[in-house]
Short mmCIF file of C-alpha atoms in Angstrom, two decimals:
data_model
loop_
_atom_site.label_atom_id
_atom_site.label_comp_id
_atom_site.label_asym_id
_atom_site.label_seq_id
_atom_site.Cartn_x
_atom_site.Cartn_y
_atom_site.Cartn_z
CA MET A 1350 -15.34 29.68 -33.55
CA ARG A 1351 -11.70 29.88 -34.61
CA ARG A 1352 -10.90 31.98 -32.32
CA PRO A 1353 -12.66 30.53 -29.18
CA MET A 1354 -10.55 27.52 -30.58
CA LEU A 1355 -7.20 29.59 -30.10
CA LEU A 1356 -8.08 31.07 -26.92
CA ALA A 1357 -8.56 27.11 -25.68
CA VAL A 1358 -5.09 26.03 -26.71
CA ALA A 1359 -3.42 29.22 -25.41
CA LEU A 1360 -5.21 28.56 -22.39
CA CYS A 1361 -3.89 24.94 -22.19
CA ILE A 1362 -0.15 26.06 -22.71
CA LEU A 1363 -0.36 28.89 -20.17
CA LEU A 1364 -1.88 25.87 -17.88
CA ALA A 1365 0.82 23.42 -18.82
CA SER A 1366 3.81 26.15 -18.07
CA ALA A 1367 2.56 26.99 -15.02
CA ALA A 1368 2.25 23.64 -13.48
CA LEU A 1369 5.79 23.38 -14.85
CA ALA A 1370 7.03 26.18 -12.72
CA GLN A 1371 5.63 24.01 -9.44
CA PRO A 1372 8.22 22.03 -7.92
CA LEU A 1373 7.68 18.40 -8.20
CA ARG A 1374 6.20 17.03 -5.05
CA VAL A 1375 7.69 13.86 -3.75
CA ALA A 1376 6.36 11.58 -1.00
CA VAL A 1377 9.42 9.43 0.52
CA TYR A 1378 7.92 6.49 2.44
CA GLU A 1379 9.68 6.37 5.92
CA GLY A 1380 9.43 2.63 6.22
CA GLY A 1381 12.02 2.22 3.33
CA LEU A 1382 15.61 1.84 4.20
CA GLY A 1383 17.19 5.52 3.98
CA GLY A 1384 13.93 7.22 3.24
CA LYS A 1385 15.32 10.36 5.68
CA ALA A 1386 18.25 10.87 3.67
CA VAL A 1387 16.44 10.20 0.08
CA ALA A 1388 13.87 13.04 0.98
CA GLU A 1389 16.77 15.46 2.69
CA ALA A 1390 18.75 15.05 -0.78
CA LEU A 1391 15.66 15.50 -2.59
CA ALA A 1392 14.32 18.70 -0.47
CA ALA A 1393 17.93 20.06 -1.37
CA GLN A 1394 17.43 20.16 -4.98
CA GLU A 1395 15.82 23.07 -6.36
CA GLY A 1396 12.35 22.00 -8.17
CA PHE A 1397 11.42 19.46 -5.55
CA GLU A 1398 9.20 19.54 -2.51
CA ALA A 1399 10.12 15.92 -0.50
CA THR A 1400 7.69 14.90 2.37
CA LEU A 1401 8.48 11.67 4.85
CA ILE A 1402 5.21 9.84 4.50
CA GLY A 1403 4.34 6.97 7.48
CA ASP A 1404 1.46 5.11 5.62
CA LEU A 1405 0.57 4.35 2.25
CA THR A 1406 -2.69 5.33 1.51
CA ALA A 1407 -4.47 6.35 -1.25
CA ASP A 1408 -5.48 10.00 0.43
CA THR A 1409 -2.23 10.50 1.53
CA LEU A 1410 -0.38 9.70 -2.15
CA LEU A 1411 -2.64 11.68 -4.23
CA GLN A 1412 -1.43 14.87 -2.44
CA HIS A 1413 1.96 14.06 -3.85
CA ASP A 1414 3.42 13.77 -7.84
CA ALA A 1415 5.52 11.03 -7.31
CA LEU A 1416 6.99 8.43 -4.73
CA PHE A 1417 10.10 7.06 -3.89
CA VAL A 1418 10.26 3.57 -1.31
CA GLY A 1419 13.25 2.35 -0.07
CA SER A 1420 14.25 -1.33 0.25
CA THR A 1421 11.69 -2.67 2.40
CA ARG A 1422 9.00 -5.58 1.84
CA LEU A 1423 5.89 -4.00 0.11
CA ASP A 1424 3.07 -6.99 1.15
CA ASP A 1425 0.27 -5.14 2.67
CA PRO A 1426 -2.47 -5.44 0.60
CA ALA A 1427 -3.95 -2.46 1.11
CA SER A 1428 -0.71 -0.34 0.72
CA LEU A 1429 -0.52 -2.19 -2.54
CA ASN A 1430 -3.81 -1.42 -3.73
CA ALA A 1431 -2.89 2.15 -3.21
CA LEU A 1432 0.16 2.34 -5.16
CA ARG A 1433 -1.77 0.75 -8.21
CA LEU A 1434 -4.03 3.26 -7.94
CA PHE A 1435 -1.35 5.86 -7.49
CA ALA A 1436 0.04 5.02 -10.92
CA GLY A 1437 -3.10 4.26 -12.36
CA VAL A 1438 -3.71 8.18 -12.12
CA GLY A 1439 -0.45 9.36 -13.70
CA GLY A 1440 1.41 9.12 -10.19
CA GLY A 1441 5.20 8.28 -10.69
CA ILE A 1442 6.83 5.98 -8.27
CA VAL A 1443 10.12 4.58 -7.72
CA LEU A 1444 10.71 1.18 -6.19
CA ASN A 1445 14.06 0.22 -4.53
CA HIS A 1446 15.96 -2.57 -4.06
CA SER A 1447 13.58 -5.04 -2.06
CA ALA A 1448 10.72 -2.99 -2.72
CA THR A 1449 10.63 -4.38 -6.30
CA GLY A 1450 8.81 -7.30 -5.01
CA ARG A 1451 12.08 -9.63 -3.95
CA ASP A 1452 11.07 -13.01 -1.92
CA LEU A 1453 7.14 -12.45 -2.95
CA PRO A 1454 5.27 -14.44 -5.36
CA GLN A 1455 4.76 -11.14 -7.63
CA THR A 1456 5.91 -7.77 -8.03
CA PRO A 1457 3.91 -4.70 -7.19
CA PHE A 1458 3.47 -4.15 -10.81
CA PRO A 1459 3.46 -6.93 -12.86
CA ALA A 1460 2.96 -5.34 -15.95
CA VAL A 1461 6.01 -3.54 -15.81
CA ALA A 1462 8.65 -6.05 -14.51
CA SER A 1463 6.79 -9.49 -14.05
CA LEU A 1464 9.03 -11.38 -11.68
CA PHE A 1465 12.26 -10.84 -9.51
CA SER A 1466 14.49 -13.29 -11.47
CA GLY A 1467 18.09 -12.65 -8.79
CA ARG A 1468 20.62 -10.44 -8.25
CA ARG A 1469 24.28 -10.04 -9.42
CA GLU A 1470 27.25 -7.46 -9.36
CA ASP A 1471 28.10 -5.91 -12.44
CA THR A 1472 28.67 -2.99 -14.85
CA ILE A 1473 25.53 -0.77 -15.64
CA VAL A 1474 24.65 -0.25 -19.40
CA LEU A 1475 22.46 2.58 -20.30
CA THR A 1476 20.00 0.76 -23.15
CA ALA A 1477 17.63 3.53 -23.59
CA GLY A 1478 19.38 6.36 -23.56
CA GLY A 1479 16.51 8.71 -25.03
CA HIS A 1480 14.31 7.70 -22.23
CA PRO A 1481 13.72 11.05 -19.90
CA ILE A 1482 15.25 9.48 -16.91
CA ALA A 1483 17.87 8.52 -18.23
CA GLN A 1484 19.32 11.92 -18.93
CA GLY A 1485 22.94 13.14 -18.65
CA LEU A 1486 23.76 9.11 -17.37
CA PRO A 1487 26.71 7.83 -19.20
CA ALA A 1488 26.87 4.79 -21.40
CA GLU A 1489 28.23 2.44 -18.72
CA PHE A 1490 28.98 2.75 -15.12
CA GLU A 1491 29.99 0.63 -12.11
CA HIS A 1492 27.20 0.59 -9.54
CA ALA A 1493 28.13 1.90 -6.06
CA TYR A 1494 26.23 -1.56 -4.22
CA SER A 1495 27.16 -5.40 -4.33
CA ASP A 1496 23.46 -6.25 -3.81
CA HIS A 1497 21.70 -5.69 -7.26
CA LEU A 1498 18.45 -7.01 -8.26
CA LEU A 1499 17.03 -8.20 -11.18
CA LEU A 1500 13.91 -7.76 -12.60
CA THR A 1501 12.26 -9.11 -15.74
CA PRO A 1502 10.49 -6.91 -17.54
CA GLY A 1503 6.88 -7.03 -18.07
CA GLU A 1504 4.65 -6.73 -21.50
CA ALA A 1505 4.18 -2.82 -20.69
CA GLY A 1506 7.76 -2.65 -19.07
CA THR A 1507 10.78 -0.33 -20.62
CA PRO A 1508 14.59 -1.28 -19.69
CA VAL A 1509 16.50 1.83 -19.35
CA LEU A 1510 19.36 0.12 -18.07
CA ARG A 1511 20.81 -3.62 -17.92
CA ASP A 1512 23.95 -5.46 -16.79
CA ARG A 1513 26.70 -5.70 -19.50
CA SER A 1514 26.83 -9.17 -19.11
#
């Protein structure tokens, strides 16, 4: 009884380590501002396989591990449903600028970011330095753009960065 359990654990560890050796498959939506440049930058990094995609359908998204959407308006119900399905099965999603829900009645993921609450220009402060996405970031830095959108965290949201003031 004990030996099969140990073999099962060893198999799980082996499969997990094999999965980690695979490049992260990132879909980059070409309908968002800067999509081509983001795909090229990711593809140049070791450990990433970036693909430009033209549609936000479940079939397309499920072929990838993560999705990047540059500044664009996400207001198509079918695309939003596909994004939510993708996130629901563990897909990672990065929404940049207007893709976060600017000028819409609600954000694409209200449980994570309940609403778009404005914009400002300020210094960025790291608030969750232990979060995996924050590895290597300094405690404070100036952002390189002048149109910083503010989101109100939802009940499942974890703010990693915030404005200093």
